[in-house]
Structures are given as C-alpha cells and as structure tokens.
Short mmCIF file of C-alpha atoms in Angstrom, two decimals:
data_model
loop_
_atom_site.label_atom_id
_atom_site.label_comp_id
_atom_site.label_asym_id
_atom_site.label_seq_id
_atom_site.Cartn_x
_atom_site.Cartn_y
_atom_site.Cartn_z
CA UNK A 1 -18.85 9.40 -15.42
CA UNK A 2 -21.78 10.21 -12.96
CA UNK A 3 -22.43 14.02 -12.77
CA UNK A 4 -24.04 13.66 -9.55
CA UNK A 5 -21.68 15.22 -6.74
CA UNK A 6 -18.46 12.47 -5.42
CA UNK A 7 -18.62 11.26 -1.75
CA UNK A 8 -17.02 13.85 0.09
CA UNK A 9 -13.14 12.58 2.23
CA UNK A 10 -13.57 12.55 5.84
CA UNK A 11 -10.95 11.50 8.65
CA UNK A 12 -10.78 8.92 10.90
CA UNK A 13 -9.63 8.85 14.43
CA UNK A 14 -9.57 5.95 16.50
CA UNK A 15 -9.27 5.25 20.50
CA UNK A 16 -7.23 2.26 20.86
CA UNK A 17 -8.23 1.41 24.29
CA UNK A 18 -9.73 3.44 26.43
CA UNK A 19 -7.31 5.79 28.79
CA UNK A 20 -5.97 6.88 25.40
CA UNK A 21 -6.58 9.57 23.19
CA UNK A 22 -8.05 9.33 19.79
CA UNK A 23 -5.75 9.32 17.63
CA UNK A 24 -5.61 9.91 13.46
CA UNK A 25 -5.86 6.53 11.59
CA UNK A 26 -6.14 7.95 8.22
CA UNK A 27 -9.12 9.28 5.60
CA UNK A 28 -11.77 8.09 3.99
CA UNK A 29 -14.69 8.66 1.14
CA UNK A 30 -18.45 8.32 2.75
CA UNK A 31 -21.98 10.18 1.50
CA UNK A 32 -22.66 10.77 4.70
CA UNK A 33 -21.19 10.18 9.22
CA UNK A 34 -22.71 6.88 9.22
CA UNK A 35 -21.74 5.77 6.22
CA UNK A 36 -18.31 7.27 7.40
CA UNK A 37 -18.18 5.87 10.82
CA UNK A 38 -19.18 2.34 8.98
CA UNK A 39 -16.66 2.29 6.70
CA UNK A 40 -13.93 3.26 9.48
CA UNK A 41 -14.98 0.21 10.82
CA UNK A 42 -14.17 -1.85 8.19
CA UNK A 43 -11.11 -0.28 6.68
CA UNK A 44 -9.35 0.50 10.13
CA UNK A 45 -10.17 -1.77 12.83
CA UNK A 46 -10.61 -5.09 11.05
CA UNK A 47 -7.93 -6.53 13.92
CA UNK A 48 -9.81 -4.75 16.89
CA UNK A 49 -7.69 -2.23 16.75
CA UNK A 50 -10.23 0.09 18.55
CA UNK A 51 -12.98 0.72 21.15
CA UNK A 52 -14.09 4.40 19.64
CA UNK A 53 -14.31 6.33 16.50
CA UNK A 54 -14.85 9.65 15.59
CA UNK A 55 -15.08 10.79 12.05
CA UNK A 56 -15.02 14.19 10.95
CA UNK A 57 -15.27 15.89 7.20
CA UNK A 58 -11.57 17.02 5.77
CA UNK A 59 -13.16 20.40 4.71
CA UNK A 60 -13.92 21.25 8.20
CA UNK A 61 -10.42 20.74 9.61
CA UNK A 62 -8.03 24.14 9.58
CA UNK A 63 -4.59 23.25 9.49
CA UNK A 64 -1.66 25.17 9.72
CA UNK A 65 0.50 26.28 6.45
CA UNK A 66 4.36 24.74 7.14
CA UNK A 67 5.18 27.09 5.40
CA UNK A 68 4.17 29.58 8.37
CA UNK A 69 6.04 27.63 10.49
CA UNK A 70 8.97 29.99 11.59
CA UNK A 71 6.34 32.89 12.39
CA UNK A 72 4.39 30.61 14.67
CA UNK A 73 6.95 27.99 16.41
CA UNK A 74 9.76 30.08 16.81
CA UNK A 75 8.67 32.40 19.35
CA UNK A 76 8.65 29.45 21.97
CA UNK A 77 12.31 28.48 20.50
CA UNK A 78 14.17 31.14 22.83
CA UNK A 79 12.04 30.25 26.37
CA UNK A 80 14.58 28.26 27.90
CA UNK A 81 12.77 29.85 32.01
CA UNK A 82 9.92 27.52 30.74
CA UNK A 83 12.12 23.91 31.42
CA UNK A 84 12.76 23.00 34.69
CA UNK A 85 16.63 22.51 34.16
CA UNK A 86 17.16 26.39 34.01
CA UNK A 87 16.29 26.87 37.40
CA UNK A 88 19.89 26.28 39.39
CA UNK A 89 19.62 24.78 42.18
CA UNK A 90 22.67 23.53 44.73
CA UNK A 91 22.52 19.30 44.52
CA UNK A 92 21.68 18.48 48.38
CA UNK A 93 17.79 20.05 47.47
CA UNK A 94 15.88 16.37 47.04
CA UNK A 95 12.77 15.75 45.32
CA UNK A 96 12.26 18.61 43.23
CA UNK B 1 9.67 31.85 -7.58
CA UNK B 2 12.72 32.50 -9.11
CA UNK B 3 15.22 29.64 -10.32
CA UNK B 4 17.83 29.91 -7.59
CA UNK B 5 15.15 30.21 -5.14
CA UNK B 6 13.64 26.84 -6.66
CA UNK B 7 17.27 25.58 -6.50
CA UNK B 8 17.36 26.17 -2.91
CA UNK B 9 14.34 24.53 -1.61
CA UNK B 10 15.30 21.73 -4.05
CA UNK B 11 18.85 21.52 -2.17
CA UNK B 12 17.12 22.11 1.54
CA UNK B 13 14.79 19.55 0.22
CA UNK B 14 17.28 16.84 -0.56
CA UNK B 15 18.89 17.33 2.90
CA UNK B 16 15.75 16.66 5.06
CA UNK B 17 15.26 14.05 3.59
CA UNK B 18 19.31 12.84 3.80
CA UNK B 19 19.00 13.56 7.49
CA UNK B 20 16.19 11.13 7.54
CA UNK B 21 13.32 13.61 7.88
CA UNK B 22 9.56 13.00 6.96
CA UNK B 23 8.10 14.95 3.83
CA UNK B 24 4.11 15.56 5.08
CA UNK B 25 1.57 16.47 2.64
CA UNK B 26 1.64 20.03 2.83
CA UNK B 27 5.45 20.89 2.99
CA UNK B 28 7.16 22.36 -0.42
CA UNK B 29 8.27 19.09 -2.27
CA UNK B 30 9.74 18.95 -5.94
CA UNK B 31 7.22 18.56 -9.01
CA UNK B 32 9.14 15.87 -9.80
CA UNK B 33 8.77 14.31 -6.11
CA UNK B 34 5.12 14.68 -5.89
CA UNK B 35 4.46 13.34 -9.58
CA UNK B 36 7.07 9.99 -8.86
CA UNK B 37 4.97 9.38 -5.57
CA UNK B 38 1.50 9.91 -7.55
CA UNK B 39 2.58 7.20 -9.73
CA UNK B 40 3.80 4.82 -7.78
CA UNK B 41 1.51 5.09 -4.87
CA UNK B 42 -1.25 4.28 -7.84
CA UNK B 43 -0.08 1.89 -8.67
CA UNK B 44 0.84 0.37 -5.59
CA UNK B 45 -3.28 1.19 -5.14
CA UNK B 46 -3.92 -0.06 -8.10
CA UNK B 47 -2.60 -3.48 -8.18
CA UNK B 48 -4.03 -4.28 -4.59
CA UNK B 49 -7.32 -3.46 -6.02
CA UNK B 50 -6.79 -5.55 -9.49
CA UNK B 51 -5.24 -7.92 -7.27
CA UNK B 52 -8.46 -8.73 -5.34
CA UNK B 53 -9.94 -10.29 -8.90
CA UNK B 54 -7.80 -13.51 -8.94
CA UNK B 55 -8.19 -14.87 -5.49
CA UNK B 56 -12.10 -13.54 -5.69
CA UNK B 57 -12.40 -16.03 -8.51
CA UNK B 58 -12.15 -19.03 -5.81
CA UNK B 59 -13.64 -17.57 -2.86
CA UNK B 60 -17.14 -19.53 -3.93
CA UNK B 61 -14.96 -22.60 -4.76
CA UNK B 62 -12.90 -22.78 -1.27
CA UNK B 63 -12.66 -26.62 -0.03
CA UNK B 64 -13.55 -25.92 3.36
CA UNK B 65 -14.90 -23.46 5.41
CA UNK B 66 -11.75 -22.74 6.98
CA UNK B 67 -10.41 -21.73 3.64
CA UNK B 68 -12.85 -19.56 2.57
CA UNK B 69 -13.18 -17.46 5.63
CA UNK B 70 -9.28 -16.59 5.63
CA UNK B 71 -9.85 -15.93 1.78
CA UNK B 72 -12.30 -13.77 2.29
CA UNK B 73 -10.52 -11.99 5.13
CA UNK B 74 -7.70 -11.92 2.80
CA UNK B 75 -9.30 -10.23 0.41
CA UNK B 76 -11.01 -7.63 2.13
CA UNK B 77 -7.20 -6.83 3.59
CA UNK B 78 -6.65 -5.68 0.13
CA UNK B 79 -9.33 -3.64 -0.64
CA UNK B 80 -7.89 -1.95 2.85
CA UNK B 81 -5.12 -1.55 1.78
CA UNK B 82 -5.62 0.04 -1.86
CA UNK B 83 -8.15 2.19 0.16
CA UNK B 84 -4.91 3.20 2.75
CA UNK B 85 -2.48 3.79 -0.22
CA UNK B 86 -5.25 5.94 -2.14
CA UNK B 87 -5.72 7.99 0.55
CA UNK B 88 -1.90 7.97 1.05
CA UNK B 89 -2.17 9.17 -2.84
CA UNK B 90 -5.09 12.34 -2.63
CA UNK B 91 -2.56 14.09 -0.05
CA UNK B 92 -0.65 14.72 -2.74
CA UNK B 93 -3.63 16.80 -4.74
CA UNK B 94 -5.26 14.58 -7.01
CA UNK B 95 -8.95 12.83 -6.49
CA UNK B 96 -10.09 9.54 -6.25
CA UNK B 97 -12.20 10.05 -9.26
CA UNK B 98 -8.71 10.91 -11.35
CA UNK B 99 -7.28 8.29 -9.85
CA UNK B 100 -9.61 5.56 -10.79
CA UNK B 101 -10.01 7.22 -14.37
CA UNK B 102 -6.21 6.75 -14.70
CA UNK B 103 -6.69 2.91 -13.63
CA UNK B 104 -9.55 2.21 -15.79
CA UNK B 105 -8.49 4.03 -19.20
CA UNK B 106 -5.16 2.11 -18.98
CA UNK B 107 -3.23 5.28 -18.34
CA UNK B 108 -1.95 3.58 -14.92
CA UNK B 109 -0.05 0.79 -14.52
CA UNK B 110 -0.53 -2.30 -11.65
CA UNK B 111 1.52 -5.29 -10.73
CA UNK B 112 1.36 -7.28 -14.05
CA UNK B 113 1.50 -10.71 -11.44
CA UNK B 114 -2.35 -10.15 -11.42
CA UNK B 115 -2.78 -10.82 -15.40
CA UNK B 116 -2.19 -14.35 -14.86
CA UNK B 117 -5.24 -16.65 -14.61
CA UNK B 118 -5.86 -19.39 -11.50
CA UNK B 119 -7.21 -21.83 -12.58
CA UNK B 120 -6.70 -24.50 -9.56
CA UNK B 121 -6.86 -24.05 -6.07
CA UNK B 122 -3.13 -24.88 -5.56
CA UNK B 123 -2.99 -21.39 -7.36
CA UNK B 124 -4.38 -20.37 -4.12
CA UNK B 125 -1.67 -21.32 -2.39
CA UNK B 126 1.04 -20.02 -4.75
CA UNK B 127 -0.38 -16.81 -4.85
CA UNK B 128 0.02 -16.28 -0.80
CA UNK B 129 3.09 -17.89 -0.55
CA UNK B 130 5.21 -16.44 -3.39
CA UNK B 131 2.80 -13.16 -4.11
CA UNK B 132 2.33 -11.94 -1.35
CA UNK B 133 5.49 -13.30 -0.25
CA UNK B 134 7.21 -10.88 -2.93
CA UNK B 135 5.30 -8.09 -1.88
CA UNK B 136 6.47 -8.19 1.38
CA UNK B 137 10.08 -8.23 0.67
CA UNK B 138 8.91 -4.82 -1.95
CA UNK B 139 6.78 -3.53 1.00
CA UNK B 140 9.01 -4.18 4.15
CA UNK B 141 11.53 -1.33 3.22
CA UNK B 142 8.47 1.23 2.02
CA UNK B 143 7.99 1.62 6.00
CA UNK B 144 11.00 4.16 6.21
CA UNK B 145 10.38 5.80 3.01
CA UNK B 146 10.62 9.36 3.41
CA UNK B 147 6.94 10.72 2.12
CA UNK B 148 5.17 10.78 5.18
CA UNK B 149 1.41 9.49 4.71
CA UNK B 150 3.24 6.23 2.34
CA UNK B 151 5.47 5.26 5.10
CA UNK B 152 2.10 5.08 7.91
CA UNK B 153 -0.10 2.92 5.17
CA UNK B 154 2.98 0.91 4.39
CA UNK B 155 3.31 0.08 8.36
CA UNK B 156 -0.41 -0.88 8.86
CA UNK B 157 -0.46 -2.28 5.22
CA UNK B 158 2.98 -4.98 6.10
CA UNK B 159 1.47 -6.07 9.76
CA UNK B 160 -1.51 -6.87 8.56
CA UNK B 161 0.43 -9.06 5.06
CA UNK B 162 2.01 -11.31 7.13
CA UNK B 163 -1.13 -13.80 8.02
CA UNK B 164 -1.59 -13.53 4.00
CA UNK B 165 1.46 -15.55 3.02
CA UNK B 166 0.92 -17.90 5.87
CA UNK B 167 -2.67 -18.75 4.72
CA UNK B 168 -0.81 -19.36 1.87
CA UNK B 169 1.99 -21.26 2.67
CA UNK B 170 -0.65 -23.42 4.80
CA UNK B 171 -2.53 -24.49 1.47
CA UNK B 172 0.59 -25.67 0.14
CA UNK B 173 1.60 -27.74 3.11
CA UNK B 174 -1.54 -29.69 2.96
CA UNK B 175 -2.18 -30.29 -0.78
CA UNK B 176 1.55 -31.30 -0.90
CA UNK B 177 0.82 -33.66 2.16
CA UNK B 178 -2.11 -34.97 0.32
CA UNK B 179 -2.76 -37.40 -2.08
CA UNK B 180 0.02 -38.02 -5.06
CA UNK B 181 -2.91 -35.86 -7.54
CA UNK B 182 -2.95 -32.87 -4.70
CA UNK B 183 1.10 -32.45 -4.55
CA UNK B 184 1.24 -32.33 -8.77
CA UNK B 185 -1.53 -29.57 -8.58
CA UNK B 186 0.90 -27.78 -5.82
CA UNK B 187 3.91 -28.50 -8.09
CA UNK B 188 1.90 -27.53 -11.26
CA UNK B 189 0.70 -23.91 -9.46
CA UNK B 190 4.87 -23.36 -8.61
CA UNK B 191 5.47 -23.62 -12.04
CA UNK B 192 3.55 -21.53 -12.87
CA UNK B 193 4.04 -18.73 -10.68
CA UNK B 194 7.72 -18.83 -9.74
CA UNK B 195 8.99 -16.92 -12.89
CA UNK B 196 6.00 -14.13 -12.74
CA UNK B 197 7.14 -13.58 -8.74
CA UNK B 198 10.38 -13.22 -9.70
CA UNK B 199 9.57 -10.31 -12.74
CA UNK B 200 7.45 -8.92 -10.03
CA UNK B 201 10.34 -7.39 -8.12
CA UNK B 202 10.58 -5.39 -11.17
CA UNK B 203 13.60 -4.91 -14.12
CA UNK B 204 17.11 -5.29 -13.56
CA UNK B 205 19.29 -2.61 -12.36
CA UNK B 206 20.89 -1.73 -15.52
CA UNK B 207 17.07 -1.48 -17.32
CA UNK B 208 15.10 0.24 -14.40
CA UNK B 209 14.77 4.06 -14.74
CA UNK B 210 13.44 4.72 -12.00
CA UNK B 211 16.31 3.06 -9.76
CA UNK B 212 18.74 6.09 -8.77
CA UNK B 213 16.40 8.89 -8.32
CA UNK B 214 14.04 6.20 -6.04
CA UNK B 215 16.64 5.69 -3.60
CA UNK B 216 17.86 9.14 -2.79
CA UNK B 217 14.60 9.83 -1.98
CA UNK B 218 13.93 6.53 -0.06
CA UNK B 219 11.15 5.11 -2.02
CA UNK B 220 13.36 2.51 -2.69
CA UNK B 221 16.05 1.11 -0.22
CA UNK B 222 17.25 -1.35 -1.84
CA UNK B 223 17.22 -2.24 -5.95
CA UNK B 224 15.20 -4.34 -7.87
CA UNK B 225 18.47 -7.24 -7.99
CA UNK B 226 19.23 -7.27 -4.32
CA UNK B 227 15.21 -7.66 -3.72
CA UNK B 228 14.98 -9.95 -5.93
CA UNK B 229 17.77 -11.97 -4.63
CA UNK B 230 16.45 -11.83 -0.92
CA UNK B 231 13.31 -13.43 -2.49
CA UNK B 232 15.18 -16.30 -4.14
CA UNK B 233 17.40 -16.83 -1.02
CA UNK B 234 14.59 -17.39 1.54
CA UNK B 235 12.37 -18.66 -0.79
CA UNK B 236 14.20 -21.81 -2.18
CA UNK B 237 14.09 -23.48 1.61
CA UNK B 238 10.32 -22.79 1.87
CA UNK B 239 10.20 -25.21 -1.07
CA UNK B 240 12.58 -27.60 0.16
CA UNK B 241 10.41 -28.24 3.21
CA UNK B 242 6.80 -28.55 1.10
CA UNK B 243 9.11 -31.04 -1.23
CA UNK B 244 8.53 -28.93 -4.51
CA UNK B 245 10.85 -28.18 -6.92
CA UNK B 246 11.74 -24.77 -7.87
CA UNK B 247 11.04 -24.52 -11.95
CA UNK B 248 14.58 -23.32 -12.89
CA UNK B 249 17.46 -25.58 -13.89
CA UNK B 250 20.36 -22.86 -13.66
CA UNK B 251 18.86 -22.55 -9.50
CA UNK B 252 21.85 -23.67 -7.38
CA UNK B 253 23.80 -22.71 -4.29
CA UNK B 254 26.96 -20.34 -4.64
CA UNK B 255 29.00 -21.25 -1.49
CA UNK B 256 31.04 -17.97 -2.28
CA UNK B 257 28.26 -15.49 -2.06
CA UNK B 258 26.53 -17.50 0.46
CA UNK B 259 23.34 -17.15 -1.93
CA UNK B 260 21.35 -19.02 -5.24
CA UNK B 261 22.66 -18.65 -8.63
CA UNK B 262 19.49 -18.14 -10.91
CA UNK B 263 18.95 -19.12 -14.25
CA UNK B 264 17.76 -15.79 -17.24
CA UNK B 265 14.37 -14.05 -16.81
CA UNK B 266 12.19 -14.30 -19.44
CA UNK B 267 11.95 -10.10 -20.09
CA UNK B 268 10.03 -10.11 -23.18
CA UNK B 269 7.07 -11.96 -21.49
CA UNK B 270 7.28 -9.37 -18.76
CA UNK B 271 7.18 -6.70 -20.98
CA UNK B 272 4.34 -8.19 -23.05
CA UNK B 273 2.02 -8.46 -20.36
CA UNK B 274 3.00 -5.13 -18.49
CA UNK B 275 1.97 -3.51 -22.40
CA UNK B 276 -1.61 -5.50 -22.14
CA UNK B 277 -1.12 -8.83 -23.88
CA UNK B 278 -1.13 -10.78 -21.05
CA UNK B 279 -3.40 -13.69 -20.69
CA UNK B 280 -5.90 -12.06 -17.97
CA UNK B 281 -5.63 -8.01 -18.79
CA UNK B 282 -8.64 -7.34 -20.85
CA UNK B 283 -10.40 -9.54 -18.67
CA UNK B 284 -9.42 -7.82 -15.27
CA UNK B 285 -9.73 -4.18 -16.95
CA UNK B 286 -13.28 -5.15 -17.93
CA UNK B 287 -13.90 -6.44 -14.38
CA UNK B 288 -13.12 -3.63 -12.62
CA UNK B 289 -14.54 -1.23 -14.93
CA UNK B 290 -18.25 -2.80 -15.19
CA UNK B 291 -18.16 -2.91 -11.04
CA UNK B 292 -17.33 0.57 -11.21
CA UNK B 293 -20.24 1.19 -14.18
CA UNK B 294 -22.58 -0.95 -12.03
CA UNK B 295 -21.80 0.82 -8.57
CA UNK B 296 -22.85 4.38 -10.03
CA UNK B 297 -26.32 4.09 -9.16
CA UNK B 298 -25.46 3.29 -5.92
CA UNK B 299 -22.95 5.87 -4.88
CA UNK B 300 -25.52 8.17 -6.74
CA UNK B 301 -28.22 6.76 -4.42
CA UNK B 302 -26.10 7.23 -1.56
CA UNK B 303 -25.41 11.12 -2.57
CA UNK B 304 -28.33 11.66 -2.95
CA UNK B 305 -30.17 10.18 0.63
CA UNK B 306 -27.42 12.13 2.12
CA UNK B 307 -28.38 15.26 0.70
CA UNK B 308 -32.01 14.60 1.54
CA UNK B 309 -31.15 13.77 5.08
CA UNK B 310 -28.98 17.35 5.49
CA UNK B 311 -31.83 19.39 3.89
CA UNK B 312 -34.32 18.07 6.06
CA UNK B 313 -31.98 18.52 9.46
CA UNK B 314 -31.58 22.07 7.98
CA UNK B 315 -34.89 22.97 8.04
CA UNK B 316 -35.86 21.24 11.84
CA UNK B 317 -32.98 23.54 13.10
CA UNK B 318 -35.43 26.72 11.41
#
C-alpha cells in the first residue's frame, strides 16, 4: 500500500434547478475542490440532475451529537404560543 | 455501559426501527447492526465494482455505435453506484482504503454472477436482461431499509438500473429477430446465464443465515425464495415474447399458486464459485487488483499536486 497520505472525503451538494436550495447528494474521495467538484459531476449528475455544486471537506463540517439531542430540541418541545393555532380566535374573523 | 443499559438501547433500538424509523450514521446502533451493514453494503460495493469487468470486456467489441455508447454509460452507472454504496459504507466508521483491502485480499465477498466469463455479445444481452434484472428485484425493497445513508443510495442506485435491463432486453430482441445464427447465440447466452441469475438471489430459506435477523431490521423485506420466485414469475414471459426457451425442464405453470414450478438449483456449483473456483475469479481478483497497483502513482501524483498547490496558497496569504 502507498504511504503517501489517502484523498481526503468531501460532500457534495447539488442545486437541482435553480429557485431551490442546495441540497446534500452524498460524499466523495478527491486530492483536492476541483478534483472534488469534477468528480461530483460525474458520480451525481450523470442524468442532469443539477445546475450547481458545491463541495465542501467532511472534516470541516460540525455536526451535532444525537445523542445531545434531548438537551438541544426539547426546549422548543413545550412552545405551543409559537403556532398560530394557539391563538383563539371567535370563527367570523376572515383571513387571518 | 452497563449490560441492562446495553439491553435497553438494544430494545429502544429494535422499536425505532419497528415503528419504521431511520437509523442515521451517528445514532447508537448495535455492534452487531453496524458490522451486518459493513458487510453487506461491501459487498453490495463490491460486486458493482467487480461487476464492471465483464461487460468492460465488450465495450471495444460493441456492433454499433449505438451499443457501445449505452455500454459505456452502463458501465460508468456502476462505478456510481459502488462509489454511492461505499460512501453509504464509511458512515459506518471504516475507510475506503479497509474497504478495498478487504475486496482485494479475498476477505470480502461480491455477487459470484460476475465469475462467469462472456464470451459472445448475446452475453451482453443476458447480462442486462436477467442480471441486472435480478438485481433489481434484490435492490427494489433495499429503498425502505431502515439504515439511513443505504436506503438514499439504494433510491438513486434503482432509478438509474432501470435503462440497464432495457439496454439489455433490447440486444436480445434484435439478435433473436436476426438471422437463424444471431437467435442460437441469444439462446446459447440464456443458457448460460439463467441458472447463475437464479443462485444470485442467494440460498434458500432453510440454508441462509442471515435471513431472520435481516428482516427485523429491514435489510431484507422479503427472503431469498419469495425473490427468487418474483424473478422466475415475470421473467418466464420476457422469454416467451423474444421466443427463447428457458433452460429448465421441471419450469411449468402451477394454476394453483398462480406462479412457475422450478426445477433443483445446482448448490454445489454456487458454492464452488462463491469459495473461488469459479471459472473467472482469479482472473477478476487480478484485474482489479493490478488497476488498483497501477493507479498508485496516480492518486500519489494527485496528493501530492494538491499539497503543492495548498502550500503555495499558504504562503501568498503571508
């Protein structure tokens, strides 16, 4: 095996069309953003599946630890006054 | 963690995924889930990988340039989608590199269809249409299977098959439209592929042992026999219109179950070549391995430009 360094993973996010979002298409090995952003081409939009990519290293993305998940989702959990349908409201008001 | 804590997650565990929830990469999963998906994601990796190596052998040979562009499109969809499935594969901690080492030192298994030679373009044909058409019916299912980043590749990985058994089916259609020589080379390549399509969809039900434990966890939804029969079913028709005959004497139609009664499966030929001694392994081991061997340089090369071009952006930004 080589014991120069492996292509680092980097992940791929495509714009459909445009008016949408990019959105995550999957991952990918590359030396380097072009070679990334070349090789996005070819693995994910063989069927035009988009006008836009953006590539970005793994290591550089934080995510959050599921595990973490109560501590940091839960607090919005018990905010019903943030929804609309706890306001009451008598039926004849229209349009709002 | 302590046992009954372990016991705990393991029973939360089961009932996600019972209520039909998606396992991502970085929720608590079961050794024993993690490993099972490692191996047959590989493999699944694997084997669209090796199976690039037997349709590659005709792309030069294609009769027309029709042919050889939806060949080559054909293969490149598989080299997307054994990139897809390994990247499915590293979420669940291991590398590329150990991945490929585990492919190339025989430690990991792929489809054993691929260590079958084709040796005529009708093989061409056969391949698409039965194959691929196999691998659908295995794949189809895969798209609700409950391990997250598997399910997504399997989605992209089945819309994108479906132009791959056509191609193939199409090849049929004309050679057995063509002359009397062109329909016994399309007969010839059914032959010869029926019975490996059929071991394809795996063992039996009573010898799998993976079977049980596959379902509760949705990497399998249906077994190996009732796969296997779906194949069978649809597939008999197929041949009926090209005019072929299916290579099995015992193949008939059971009014009762409303499906084909199929003669025995050959299981010590499909163990035989899924332990190495199949006609094409040590040829499509040593095929993949020397392109591997011959690539270093250039992924090296690559490395290292990249490293050159960083250091040198490094020290414009001082």
């Amino acid at each position: 095996m080589s014991n120069k360094k492996n292509w680092p993973l980097w992940e791929v996010f495509v714009r459909s069309k445009n008016g949408l979002e990019h959105r995550h298409f999957g991952s990918l090995h590359a030396a380097d953003a072009e070679m990334a952003l070349e090789n996005a081409r070819d693995v994910y939009t063989r069927r035009n599946e988009g006008v836009s990519i953006w590539v970005v290293e793994s290591k550089h993305i934080t995510a959050s630890n599921p595990e973490h998940n109560g501590e940091l989702f839960e607090p919005a959990q018990d905010k019903v006054y943030r929804h609309p349908t706890f306001y009451d409201l008598p039926d004849d008001v229209k349009h709002m | 963690m302590s046992e009954e804590q372990i016991k705990n997650l393991e029973e939360q565990f089961e009932e996600r995924i019972a209520r039909d929830e998606k396992i991502e990469p970085k929720d608590w999963m079961p050794e024993k889930y993690r490993q099972t998906h490692i191996r047959q994601i590989s493999q699944h990796a694997h084997s669209e990988i090796v199976g690039m190596l037997p349709e590659g052998n005709w792309i030069t040979r294609a009769p027309s340039l029709r042919r050889k562009v939806a060949l080559l499109a054909k293969v490149q969809d598989e080299a997307g989608h054994g990139l897809y499935l390994y990247s499915a594969c590293e979420t669940l901690g291991i590398s590329r590199d150990e991945l490929y080492e585990q492919l190339h030192s025989g430690k990991a298994k792929y489809s054993s269809i691929f260590n079958y030679p084709t040796v005529t373009w009708a093989d061409m044909g056969a391949i698409g249409w039965l194959v691929d058409g196999a691998a659908i019916i295995n794949q189809v299912p895969l798209c609700s299977t409950s391990f997250g980043p598997y399910a997504r590749a399997m989605v992209r990985v089945c819309k994108e098959e479906s132009f791959h058994q056509r191609q193939g089916y199409e090849i049929m259609l004309k050679l057995c439209n063509g002359t009397p020589e062109q329909k016994e080379m399309a007969q010839d390549a059914l032959n010869r592929w029926w019975w490996p399509s059929l071991m394809m969809l795996g063992p039996t039900d009573d010898m799998s042992v993976h079977t049980e434990q596959s379902m509760k966890w949705k990497l399998k939804r249906k077994t190996n026999d009732e796969l296997r029969q779906q194949f069978i079913d649809q597939t008999v028709p197929q041949a009926d219109i090209l005019g072929l005959t299916i290579p099995d004497p015992d193949l008939k139609w059971n009014e009762e179950r409303q499906s084909y009664d199929f003669g025995e499966i050959d299981w010590d030929e499909f163990w035989q070549v899924v332990k190495g001694h199949g006609p094409m392994n040590k040829a499509r081991m040593k095929a993949r391995v020397g392109a591997w061997e011959r690539g270093e340089w250039v992924r090296d090369a690559a490395m290292a430009h990249a490293e050159k071009q960083q250091e040198r952006k490094n020290k414009q930004v001082v």
